[in-house]
Coordinates of C-alpha atoms and ligand atoms in Angstrom, one line a residue:
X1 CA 166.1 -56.2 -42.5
X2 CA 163.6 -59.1 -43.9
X3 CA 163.4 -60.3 -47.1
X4 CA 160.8 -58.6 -49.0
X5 CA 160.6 -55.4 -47.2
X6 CA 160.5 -52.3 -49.3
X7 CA 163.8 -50.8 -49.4
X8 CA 164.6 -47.0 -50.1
X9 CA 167.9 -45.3 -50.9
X10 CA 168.9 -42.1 -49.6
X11 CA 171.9 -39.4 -49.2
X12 CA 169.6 -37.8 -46.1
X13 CA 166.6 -39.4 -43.8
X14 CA 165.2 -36.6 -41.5
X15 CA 163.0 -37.7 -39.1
X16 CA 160.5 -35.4 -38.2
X17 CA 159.0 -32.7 -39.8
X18 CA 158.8 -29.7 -37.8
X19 CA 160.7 -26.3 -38.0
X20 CA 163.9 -28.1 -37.6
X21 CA 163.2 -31.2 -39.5
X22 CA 162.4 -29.4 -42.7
X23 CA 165.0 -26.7 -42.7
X24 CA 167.6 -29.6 -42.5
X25 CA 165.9 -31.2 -45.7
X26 CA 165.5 -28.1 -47.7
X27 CA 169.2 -27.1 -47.5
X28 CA 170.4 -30.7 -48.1
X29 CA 167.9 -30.4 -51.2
X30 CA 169.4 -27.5 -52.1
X31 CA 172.6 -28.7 -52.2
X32 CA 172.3 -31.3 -54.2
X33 CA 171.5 -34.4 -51.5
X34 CA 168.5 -36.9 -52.1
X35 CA 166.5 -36.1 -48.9
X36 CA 163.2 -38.0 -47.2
X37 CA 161.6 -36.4 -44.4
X38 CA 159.5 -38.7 -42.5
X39 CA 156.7 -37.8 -40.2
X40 CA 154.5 -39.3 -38.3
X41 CA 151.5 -37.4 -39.9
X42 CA 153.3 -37.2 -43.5
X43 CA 152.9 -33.6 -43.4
X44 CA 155.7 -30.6 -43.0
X45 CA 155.1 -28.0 -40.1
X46 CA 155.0 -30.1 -37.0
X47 CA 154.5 -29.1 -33.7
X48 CA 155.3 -25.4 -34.1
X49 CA 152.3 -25.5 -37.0
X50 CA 149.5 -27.7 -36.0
X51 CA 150.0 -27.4 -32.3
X52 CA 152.2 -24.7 -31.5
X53 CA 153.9 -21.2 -32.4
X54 CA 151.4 -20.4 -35.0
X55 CA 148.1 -21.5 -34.0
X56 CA 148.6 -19.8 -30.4
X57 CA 149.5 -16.4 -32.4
X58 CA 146.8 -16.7 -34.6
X59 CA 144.1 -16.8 -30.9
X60 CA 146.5 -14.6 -29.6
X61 CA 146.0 -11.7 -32.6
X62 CA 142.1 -12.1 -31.8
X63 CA 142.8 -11.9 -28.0
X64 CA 144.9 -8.5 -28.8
X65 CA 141.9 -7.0 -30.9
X66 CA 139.7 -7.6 -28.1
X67 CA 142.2 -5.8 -25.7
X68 CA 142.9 -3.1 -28.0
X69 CA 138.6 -2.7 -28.7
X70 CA 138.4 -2.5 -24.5
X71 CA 141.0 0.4 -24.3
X72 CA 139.1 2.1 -27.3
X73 CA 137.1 3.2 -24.7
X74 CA 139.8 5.4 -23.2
X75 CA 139.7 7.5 -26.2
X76 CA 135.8 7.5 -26.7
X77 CA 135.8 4.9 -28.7
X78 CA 132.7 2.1 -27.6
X79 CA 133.0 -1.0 -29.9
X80 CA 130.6 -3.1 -27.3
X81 CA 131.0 -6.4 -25.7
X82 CA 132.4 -8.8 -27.8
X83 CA 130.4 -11.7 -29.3
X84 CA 132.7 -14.3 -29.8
X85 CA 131.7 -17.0 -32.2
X86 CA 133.5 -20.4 -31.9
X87 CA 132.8 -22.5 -35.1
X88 CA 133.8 -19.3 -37.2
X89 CA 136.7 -19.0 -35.4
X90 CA 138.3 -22.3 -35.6
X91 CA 137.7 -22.1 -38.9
X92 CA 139.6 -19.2 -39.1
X93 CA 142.4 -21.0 -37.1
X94 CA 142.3 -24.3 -39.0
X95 CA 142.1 -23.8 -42.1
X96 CA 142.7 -19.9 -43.2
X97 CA 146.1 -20.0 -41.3
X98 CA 147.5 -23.5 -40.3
X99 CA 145.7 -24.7 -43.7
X100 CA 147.3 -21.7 -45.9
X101 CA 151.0 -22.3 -44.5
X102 CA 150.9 -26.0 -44.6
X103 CA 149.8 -26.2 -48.4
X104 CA 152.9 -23.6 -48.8
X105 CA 155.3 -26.1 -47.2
X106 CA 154.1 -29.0 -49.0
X107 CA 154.4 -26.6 -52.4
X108 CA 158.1 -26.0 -50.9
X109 CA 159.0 -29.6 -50.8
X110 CA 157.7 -30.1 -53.8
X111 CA 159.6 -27.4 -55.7
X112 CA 163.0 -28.7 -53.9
X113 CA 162.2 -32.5 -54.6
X114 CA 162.3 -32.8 -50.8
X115 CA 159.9 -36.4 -50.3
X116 CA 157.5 -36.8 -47.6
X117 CA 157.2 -40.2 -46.0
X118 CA 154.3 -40.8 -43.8
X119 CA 154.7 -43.1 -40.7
X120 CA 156.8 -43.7 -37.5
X121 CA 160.6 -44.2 -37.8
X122 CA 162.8 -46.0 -36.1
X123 CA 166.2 -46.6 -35.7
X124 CA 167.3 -50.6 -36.7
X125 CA 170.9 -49.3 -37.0
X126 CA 173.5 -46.6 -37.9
X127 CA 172.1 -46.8 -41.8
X128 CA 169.1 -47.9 -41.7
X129 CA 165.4 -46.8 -40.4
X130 CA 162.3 -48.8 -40.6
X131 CA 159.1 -47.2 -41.0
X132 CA 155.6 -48.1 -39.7
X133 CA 151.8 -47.4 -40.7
X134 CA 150.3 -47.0 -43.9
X135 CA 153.9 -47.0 -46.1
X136 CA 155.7 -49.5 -44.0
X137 CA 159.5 -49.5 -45.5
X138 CA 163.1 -49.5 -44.7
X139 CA 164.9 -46.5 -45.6
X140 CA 168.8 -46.8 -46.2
X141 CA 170.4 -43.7 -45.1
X142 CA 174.0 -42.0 -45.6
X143 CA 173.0 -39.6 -43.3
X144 CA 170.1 -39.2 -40.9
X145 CA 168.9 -36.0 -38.8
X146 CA 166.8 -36.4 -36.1
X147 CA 164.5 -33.5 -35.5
X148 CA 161.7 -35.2 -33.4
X149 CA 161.0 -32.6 -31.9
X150 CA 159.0 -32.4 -28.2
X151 CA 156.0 -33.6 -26.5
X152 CA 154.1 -31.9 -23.4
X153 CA 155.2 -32.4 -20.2
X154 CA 152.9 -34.6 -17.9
X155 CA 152.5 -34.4 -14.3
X156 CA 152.8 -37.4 -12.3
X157 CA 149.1 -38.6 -11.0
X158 CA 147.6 -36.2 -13.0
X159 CA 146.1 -38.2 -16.0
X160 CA 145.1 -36.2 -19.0
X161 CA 140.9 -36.3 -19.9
X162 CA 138.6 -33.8 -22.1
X163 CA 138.7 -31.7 -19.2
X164 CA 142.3 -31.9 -17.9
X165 CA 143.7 -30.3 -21.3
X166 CA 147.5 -30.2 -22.4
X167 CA 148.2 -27.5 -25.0
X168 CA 147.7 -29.3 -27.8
X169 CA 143.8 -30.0 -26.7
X170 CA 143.4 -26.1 -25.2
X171 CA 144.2 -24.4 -29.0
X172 CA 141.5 -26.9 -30.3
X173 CA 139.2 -24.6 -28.5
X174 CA 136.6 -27.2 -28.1
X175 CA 134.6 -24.6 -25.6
X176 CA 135.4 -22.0 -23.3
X177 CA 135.6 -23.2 -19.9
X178 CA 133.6 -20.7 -17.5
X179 CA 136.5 -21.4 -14.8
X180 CA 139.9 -22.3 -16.2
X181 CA 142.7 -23.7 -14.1
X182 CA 146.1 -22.6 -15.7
X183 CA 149.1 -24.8 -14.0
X184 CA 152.2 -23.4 -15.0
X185 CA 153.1 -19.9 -15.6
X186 CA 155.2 -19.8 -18.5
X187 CA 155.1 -19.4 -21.8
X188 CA 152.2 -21.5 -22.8
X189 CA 150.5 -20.7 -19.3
X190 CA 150.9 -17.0 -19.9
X191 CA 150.1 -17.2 -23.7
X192 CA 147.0 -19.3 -23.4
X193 CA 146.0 -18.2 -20.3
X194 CA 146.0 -14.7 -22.2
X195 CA 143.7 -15.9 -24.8
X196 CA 141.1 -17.7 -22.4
X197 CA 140.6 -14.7 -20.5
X198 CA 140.0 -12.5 -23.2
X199 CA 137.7 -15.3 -25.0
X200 CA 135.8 -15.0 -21.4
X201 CA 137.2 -17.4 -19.2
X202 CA 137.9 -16.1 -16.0
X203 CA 141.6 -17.9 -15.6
X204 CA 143.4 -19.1 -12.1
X205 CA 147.1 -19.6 -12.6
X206 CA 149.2 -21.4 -10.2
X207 CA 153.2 -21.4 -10.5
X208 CA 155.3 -23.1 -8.2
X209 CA 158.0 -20.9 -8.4
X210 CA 158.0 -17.3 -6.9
X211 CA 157.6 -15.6 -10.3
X212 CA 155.6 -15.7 -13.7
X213 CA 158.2 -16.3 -16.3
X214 CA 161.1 -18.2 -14.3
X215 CA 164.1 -17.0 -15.8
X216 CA 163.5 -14.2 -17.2
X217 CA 164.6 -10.6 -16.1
X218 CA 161.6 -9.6 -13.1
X219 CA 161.9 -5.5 -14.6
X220 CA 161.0 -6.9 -17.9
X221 CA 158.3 -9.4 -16.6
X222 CA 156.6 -7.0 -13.9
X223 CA 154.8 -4.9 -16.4
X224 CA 153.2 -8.2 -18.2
X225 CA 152.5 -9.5 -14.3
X226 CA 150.6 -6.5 -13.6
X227 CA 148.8 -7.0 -16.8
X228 CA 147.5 -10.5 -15.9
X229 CA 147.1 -9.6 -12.5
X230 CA 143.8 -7.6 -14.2
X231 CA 143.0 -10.1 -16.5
X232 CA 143.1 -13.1 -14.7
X233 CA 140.7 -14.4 -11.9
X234 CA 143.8 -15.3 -9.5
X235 CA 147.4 -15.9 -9.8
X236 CA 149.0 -18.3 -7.3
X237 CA 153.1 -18.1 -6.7
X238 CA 154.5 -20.5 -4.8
X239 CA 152.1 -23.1 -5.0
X240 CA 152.0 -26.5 -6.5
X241 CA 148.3 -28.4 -7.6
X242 CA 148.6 -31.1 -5.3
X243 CA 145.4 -33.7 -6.6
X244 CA 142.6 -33.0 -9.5
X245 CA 139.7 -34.7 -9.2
X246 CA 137.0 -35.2 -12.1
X247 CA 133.9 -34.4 -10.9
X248 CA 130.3 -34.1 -12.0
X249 CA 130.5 -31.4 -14.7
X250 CA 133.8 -30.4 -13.4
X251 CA 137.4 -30.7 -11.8
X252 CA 138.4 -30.2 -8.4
X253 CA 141.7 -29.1 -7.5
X254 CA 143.8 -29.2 -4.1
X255 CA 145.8 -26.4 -4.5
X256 CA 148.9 -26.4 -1.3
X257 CA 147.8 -24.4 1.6
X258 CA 145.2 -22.4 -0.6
X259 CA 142.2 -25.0 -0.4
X260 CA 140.2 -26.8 -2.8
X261 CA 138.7 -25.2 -6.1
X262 CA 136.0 -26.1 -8.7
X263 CA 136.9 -25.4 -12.2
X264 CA 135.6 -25.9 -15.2
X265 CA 138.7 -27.1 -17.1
X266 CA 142.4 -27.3 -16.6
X267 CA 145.2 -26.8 -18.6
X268 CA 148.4 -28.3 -17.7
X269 CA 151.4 -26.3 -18.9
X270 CA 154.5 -27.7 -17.4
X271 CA 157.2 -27.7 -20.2
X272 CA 158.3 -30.0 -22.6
X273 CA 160.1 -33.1 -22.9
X274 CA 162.2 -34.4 -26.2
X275 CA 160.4 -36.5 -27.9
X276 CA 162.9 -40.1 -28.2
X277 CA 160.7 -42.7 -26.8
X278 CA 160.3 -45.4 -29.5
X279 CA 163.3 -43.8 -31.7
X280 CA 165.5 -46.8 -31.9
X281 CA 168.4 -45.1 -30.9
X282 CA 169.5 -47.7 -28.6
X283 CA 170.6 -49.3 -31.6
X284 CA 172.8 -46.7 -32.9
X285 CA 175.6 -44.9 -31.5
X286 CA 173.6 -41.7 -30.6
X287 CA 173.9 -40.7 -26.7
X288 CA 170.9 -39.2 -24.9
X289 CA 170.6 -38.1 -21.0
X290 CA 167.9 -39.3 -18.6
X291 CA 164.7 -36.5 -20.0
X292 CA 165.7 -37.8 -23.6
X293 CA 167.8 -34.8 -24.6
X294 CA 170.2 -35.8 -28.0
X295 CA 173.8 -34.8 -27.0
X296 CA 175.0 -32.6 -30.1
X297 CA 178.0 -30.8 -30.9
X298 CA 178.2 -27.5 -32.9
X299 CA 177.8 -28.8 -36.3
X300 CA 174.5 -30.6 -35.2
X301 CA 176.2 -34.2 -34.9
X302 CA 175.7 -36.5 -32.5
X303 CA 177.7 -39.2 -31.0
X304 CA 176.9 -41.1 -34.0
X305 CA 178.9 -40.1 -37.2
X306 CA 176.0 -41.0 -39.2
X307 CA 173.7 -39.0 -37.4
X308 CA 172.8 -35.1 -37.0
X309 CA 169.9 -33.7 -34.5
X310 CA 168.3 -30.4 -34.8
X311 CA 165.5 -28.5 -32.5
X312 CA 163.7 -29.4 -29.4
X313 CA 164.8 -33.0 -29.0
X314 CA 168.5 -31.4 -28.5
X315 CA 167.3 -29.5 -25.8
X316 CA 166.7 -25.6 -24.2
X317 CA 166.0 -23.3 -26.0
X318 CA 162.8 -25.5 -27.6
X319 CA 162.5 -22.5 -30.2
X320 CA 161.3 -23.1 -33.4
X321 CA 163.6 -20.1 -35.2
X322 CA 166.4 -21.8 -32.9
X323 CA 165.2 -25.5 -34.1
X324 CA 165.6 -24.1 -38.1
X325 CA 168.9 -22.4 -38.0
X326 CA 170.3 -25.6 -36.7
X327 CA 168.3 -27.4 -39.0
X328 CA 170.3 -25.1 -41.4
X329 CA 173.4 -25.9 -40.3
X330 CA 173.0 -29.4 -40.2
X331 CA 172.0 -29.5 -43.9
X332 CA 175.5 -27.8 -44.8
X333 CA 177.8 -29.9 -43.0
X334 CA 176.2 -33.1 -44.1
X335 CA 176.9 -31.3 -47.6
X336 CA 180.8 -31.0 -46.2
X337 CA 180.4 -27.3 -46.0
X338 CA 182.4 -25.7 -43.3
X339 CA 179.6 -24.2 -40.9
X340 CA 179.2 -24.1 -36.9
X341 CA 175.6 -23.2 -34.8
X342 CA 177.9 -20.2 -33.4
X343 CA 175.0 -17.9 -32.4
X344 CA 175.1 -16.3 -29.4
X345 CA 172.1 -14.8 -29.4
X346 CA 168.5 -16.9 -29.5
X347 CA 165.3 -14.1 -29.4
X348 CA 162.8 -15.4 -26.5
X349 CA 159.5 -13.7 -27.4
X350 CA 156.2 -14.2 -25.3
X351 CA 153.4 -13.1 -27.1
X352 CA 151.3 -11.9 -24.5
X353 CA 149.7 -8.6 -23.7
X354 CA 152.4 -6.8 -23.4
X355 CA 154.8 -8.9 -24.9
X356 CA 158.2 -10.0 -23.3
X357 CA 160.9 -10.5 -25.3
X358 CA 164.7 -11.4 -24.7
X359 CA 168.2 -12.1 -26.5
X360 CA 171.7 -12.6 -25.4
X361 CA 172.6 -12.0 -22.0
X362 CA 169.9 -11.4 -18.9
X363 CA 171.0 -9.4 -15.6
X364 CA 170.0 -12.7 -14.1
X365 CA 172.2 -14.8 -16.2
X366 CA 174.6 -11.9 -15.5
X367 CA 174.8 -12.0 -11.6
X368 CA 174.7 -15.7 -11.2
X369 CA 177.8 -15.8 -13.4
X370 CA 179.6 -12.8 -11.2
X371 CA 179.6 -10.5 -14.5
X372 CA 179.9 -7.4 -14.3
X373 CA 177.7 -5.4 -17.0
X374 CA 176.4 -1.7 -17.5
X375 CA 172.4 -1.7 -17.3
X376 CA 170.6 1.2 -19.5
X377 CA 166.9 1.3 -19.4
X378 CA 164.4 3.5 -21.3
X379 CA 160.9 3.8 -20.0
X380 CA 158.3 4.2 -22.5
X381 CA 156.9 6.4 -20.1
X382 CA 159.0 8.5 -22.0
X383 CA 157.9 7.6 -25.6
X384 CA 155.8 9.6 -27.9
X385 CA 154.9 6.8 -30.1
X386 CA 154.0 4.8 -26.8
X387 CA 151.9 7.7 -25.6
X388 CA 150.0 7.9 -29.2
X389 CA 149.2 3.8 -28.7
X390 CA 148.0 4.7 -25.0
X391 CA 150.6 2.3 -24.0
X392 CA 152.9 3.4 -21.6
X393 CA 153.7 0.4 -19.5
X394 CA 157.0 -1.1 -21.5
X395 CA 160.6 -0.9 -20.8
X396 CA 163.8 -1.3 -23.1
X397 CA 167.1 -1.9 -21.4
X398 CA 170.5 -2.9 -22.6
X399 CA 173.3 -5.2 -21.2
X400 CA 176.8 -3.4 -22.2
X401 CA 180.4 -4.6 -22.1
X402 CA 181.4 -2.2 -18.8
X403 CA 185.3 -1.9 -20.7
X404 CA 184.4 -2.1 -24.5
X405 CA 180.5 -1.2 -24.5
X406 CA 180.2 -4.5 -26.5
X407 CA 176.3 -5.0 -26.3
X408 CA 175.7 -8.0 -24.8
X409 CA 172.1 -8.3 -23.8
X410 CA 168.9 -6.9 -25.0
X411 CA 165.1 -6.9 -23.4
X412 CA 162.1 -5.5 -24.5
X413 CA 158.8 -5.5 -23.1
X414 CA 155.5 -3.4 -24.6
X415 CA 153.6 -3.9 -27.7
X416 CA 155.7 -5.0 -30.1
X417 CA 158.8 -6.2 -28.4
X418 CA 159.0 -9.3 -30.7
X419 CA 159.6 -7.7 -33.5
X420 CA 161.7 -4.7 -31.9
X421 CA 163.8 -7.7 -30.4
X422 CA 165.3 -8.3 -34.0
X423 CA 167.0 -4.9 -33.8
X424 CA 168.7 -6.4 -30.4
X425 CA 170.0 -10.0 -31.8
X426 CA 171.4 -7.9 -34.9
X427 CA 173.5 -5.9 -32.3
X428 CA 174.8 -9.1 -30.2
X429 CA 175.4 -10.8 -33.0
X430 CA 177.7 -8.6 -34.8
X431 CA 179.2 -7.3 -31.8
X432 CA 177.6 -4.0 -32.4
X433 CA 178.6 -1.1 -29.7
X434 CA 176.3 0.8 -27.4
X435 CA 177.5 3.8 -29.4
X436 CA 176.3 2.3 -32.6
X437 CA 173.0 2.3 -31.6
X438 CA 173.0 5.4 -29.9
X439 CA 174.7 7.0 -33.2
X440 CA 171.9 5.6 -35.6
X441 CA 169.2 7.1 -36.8
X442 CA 165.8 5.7 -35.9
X443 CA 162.6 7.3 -37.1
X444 CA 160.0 8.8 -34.9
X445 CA 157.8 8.7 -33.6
X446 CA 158.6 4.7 -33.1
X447 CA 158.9 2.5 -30.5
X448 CA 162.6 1.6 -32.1
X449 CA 164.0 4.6 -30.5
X450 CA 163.5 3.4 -27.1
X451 CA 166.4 1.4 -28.4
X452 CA 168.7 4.7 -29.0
X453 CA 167.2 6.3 -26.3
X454 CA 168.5 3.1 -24.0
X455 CA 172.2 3.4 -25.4
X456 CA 172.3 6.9 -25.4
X457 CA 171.2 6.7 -21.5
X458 CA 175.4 5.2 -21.5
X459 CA 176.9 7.6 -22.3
X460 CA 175.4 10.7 -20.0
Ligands
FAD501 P1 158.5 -30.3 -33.9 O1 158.0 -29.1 -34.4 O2 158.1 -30.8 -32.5 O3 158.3 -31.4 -35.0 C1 158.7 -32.8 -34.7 C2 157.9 -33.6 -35.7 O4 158.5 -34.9 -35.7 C3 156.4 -33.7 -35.5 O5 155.7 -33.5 -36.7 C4 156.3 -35.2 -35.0 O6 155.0 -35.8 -35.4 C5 157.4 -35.9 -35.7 N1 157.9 -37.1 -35.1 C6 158.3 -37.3 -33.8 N2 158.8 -38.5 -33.6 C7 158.7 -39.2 -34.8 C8 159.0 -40.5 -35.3 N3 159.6 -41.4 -34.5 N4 158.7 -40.8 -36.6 C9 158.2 -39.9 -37.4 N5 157.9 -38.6 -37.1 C10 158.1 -38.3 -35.8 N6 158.4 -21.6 -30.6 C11 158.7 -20.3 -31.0 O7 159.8 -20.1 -31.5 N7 157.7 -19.4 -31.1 C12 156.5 -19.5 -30.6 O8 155.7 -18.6 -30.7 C13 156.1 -20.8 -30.1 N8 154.9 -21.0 -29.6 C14 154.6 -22.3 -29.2 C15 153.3 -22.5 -28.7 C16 152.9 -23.7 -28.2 C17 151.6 -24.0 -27.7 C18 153.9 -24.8 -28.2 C19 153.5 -26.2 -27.7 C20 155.2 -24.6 -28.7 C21 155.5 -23.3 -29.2 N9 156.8 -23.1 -29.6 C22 157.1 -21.8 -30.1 C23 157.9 -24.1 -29.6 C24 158.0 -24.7 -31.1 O9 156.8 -25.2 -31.5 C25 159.1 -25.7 -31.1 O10 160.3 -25.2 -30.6 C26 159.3 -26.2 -32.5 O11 158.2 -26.8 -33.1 C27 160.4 -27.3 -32.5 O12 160.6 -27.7 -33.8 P2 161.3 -29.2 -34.1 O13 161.5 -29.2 -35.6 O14 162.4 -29.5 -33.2 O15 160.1 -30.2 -33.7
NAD502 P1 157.9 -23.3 -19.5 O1 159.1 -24.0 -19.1 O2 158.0 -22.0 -20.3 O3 157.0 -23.0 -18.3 C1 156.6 -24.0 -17.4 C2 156.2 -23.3 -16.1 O4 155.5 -24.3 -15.3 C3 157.4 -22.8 -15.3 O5 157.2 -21.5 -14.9 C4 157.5 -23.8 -14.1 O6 158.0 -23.2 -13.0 C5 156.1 -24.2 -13.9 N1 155.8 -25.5 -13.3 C6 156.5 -26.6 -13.5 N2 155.9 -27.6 -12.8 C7 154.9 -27.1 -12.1 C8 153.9 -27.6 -11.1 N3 153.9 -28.9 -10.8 N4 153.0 -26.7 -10.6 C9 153.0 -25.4 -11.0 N5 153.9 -24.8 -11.9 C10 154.8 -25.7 -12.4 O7 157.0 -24.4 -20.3 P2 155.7 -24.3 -21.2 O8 155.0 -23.0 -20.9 O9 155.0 -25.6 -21.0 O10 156.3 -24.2 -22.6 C11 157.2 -25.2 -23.1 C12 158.2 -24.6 -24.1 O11 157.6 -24.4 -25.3 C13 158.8 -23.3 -23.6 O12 159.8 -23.5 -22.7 C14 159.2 -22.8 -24.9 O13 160.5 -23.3 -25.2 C15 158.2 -23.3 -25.9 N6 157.2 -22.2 -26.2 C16 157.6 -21.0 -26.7 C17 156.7 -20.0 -27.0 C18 157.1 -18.8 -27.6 O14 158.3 -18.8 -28.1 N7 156.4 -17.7 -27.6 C19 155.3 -20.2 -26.7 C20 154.9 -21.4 -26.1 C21 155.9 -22.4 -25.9

């Protein structure tokens, strides 16, 4: 510290104000703690609000009513083309949803006495963080959290331009690229790829892996494949971009043994990577790994007694409901409360047309690990309330304790799977039978009682 420097005196520093960061500072607020978050940009929300979860669902509602006005016209219903207007809708975007929320987060703070620092932090030691830009200071900590967060993958030789767009630059939705090359198909590939196509962009996707969605169950990703296989221009598996080049009103791009395209723009959507460059932490106790990933235990410490970490920058699953429970947690046991991240189920939602969504165990997980498991699936085929949407392309399948009927996985895919997942992480967490879920009652016609329909499929 230097003489002079503006000092400040805390119970809690959390660094970062994302979903994690500001859970963590609410509950210690709650309970009594003096709590600072600081953030870069001195505002609450963080990536998840300004450049993730929420701006991608708000394109992604208007890319759903232009899917739902094209299939109006199964039922004789002709809305037209669509005429998309841009400035309106990143208005829309801007300021009547990532404005609203943020004003309700800083009116959150508020209420709690939770204080919002603006600036970069960094570590100087085990107590202490010094803070740069506009209200440079040295904050005095008994505890800190760390819930930096994530930043978007780059790939090597591939510097990013206007035109070479990460997602942060793609949701600004500067203009809509005639020809958009997607790399990656993932979530953000899948999700903005979605909404580019259906704001007129006709969208190749290249993925170097044999599948879209790496990981995920391929029954529960094949009806969302066959989905973008008629919404996208092209989707290459199994290949990797090998150079882009900026050209004159364009990109070219030398995809492996497939040739050299023009597009217009690209988007690059390759993952994330924890966000601990410039941190400091070399000068605390805190360990890290070699992509930057903060090594906690499961009360959200590190290897640093002063020091928690919550959310992306501890690593897979980078969920923002994943990065606030333990942003939960961490605010209790700093408070001495006896509490544990014990979940065994995190809900993986992809909010694309149909939606994907996931919790618990996966038949993949499943057979890699040599367990055995009962598989029930329910075809919405099947489904009234599917059949009234016009949807009939979704599937519901369980994962079940073989012996006890324990469940122990859940998938949905189809309209509305992310919310139908909750029903599933209920189940897992409170070690819910098969026979439970056959046994309750769920109204119809919904989409729900593909749930029942699933369990009771067991038991035949
Ligand atoms: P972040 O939200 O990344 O917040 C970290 C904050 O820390 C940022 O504000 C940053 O400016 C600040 N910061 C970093 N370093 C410093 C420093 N040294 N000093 C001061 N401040 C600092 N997840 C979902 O669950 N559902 C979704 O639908 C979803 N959609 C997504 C869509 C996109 C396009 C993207 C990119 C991500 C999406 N995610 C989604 C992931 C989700 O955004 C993250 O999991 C979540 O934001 C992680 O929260 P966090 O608190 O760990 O960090
Ligand atoms: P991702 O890990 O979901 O997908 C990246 C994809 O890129 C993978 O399929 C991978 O095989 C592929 N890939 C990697 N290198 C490649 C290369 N050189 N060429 C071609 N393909 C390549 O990552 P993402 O889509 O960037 O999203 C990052 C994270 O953000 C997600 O893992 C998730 O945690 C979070 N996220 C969540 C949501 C949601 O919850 N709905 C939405 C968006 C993002």
């Amino acid at each position: 510290m230097v003489m002079g420097d503006l000092v400040n005196e805390v119970d809690v520093a959390v660094i970062g104000g994302g979903p994690g960061g500001y859970a963590a500072a609410f509950r210690c607020a709650e309970l009594g703690l003096e709590t600072v978050v600081v953030d870069a940009y001195k505002r609450l929300g963080g990536a998840c609000l300004y450049e993730g979860c929420i701006p991608s669902k708000a394109l992604l509602h208007v890319a759903a009513v232009v899917h739902e006005a094209e299939r109006a016209k199964d039922f004789g219903v002709d809305f037209g083309e669509p005429r998309i207007s841009l400035d309106p809708l990143r208005k829309w975007k801007t300021e009547r949803v990532v404005g609203k929320l943020s004003r309700g987060l800083a009116g959150v703070a508020k209420a709690k006495g939770v204080q919002v620092v603006g600036g970069h932090a960094a570590f100087e030691d085990s107590r202490s963080l010094r803070i740069g830009g506009d209200e440079p200071q040295v904050i005095r900590f008994a505890h800190a959290v760390i819930a930096t967060g994530s930043t978007p993958a780059r790939l090597p030789g591939f510097p990013m331009s206007e035109r070479v767009m990460d997602s942060t630059a793609a949701l600004e939705l500067s203009e809509i690229p005639e020809r958009l090359l997607v790399i990656g198909g993932g979530y953000i590939g899948l999700e903005l790829g979605q909404v580019y196509a259906a704001l007129g962009s006709a969208v190749t996707m290249v993925e170097m892996t044999d599948g879209l969605l790496p990981g995920a169950d391929r029954d529960l990703v094949q009806p969302l494949a066959r989905r973008c296989e008629k919404l996208f221009a092209a989707i290459h598996l199994e290949t990797k971009v090998t150079a882009i080049r900026e050209i004159s009103g364009g990109v070219e791009a030398d995809l492996a043994g497939k040739g050299t395209e023009r597009f217009d723009r690209v988007l690059v959507a390759v993952g994330r990577r924890a966000a601990t460059d410039g941190l400091g932490l070399e000068h605390t106790k805190v360990r890290f790994d070699g992509r930057g990933v903060v090594t906690v235990d499961e009360r959200c410490r590190t290897t640093d007694p002063a020091i928690y970490a919550v959310g992306d920058v501890t690593g897979e699953p980078m969920l923002a409901h994943r990065a606030s429970r333990q942003g939960k947690v961490a605010g209790e046991a700093i408070a001495g409360r006896p509490v544990a991240y014990d979940n065994v189920a995190v809900p993986a939602v992809v909010f694309t047309d149909p939606e994907v969504a996931w919790c618990g165990l996966t038949e993949v997980q499943a057979a890699r690990e040599g367990r055995a498991v009962k598989v029930a699936k329910s075809q919405w085929a099947a489904s009234g309330r599917a059949t009234t949407l016009g949807r009939s392309d979704g599937v519901t399948k369980l994962l079940a304790d073989p012996e006890s009927g324990r469940i122990l996985g859940v998938g949905i895919t189809g309209p509305g799977a992310g919310e139908l997942i909750a029903e599933g992480a209920l189940a897992i967490e409170t070690a819910l039978l098969a026979e439970d879920l056959a046994l309750t009652i769920h109204a119809h016609p919904t989409l729900s009682e593909s749930v029942m329909e699933a369990a009771e499929s067991l038991f035949r």
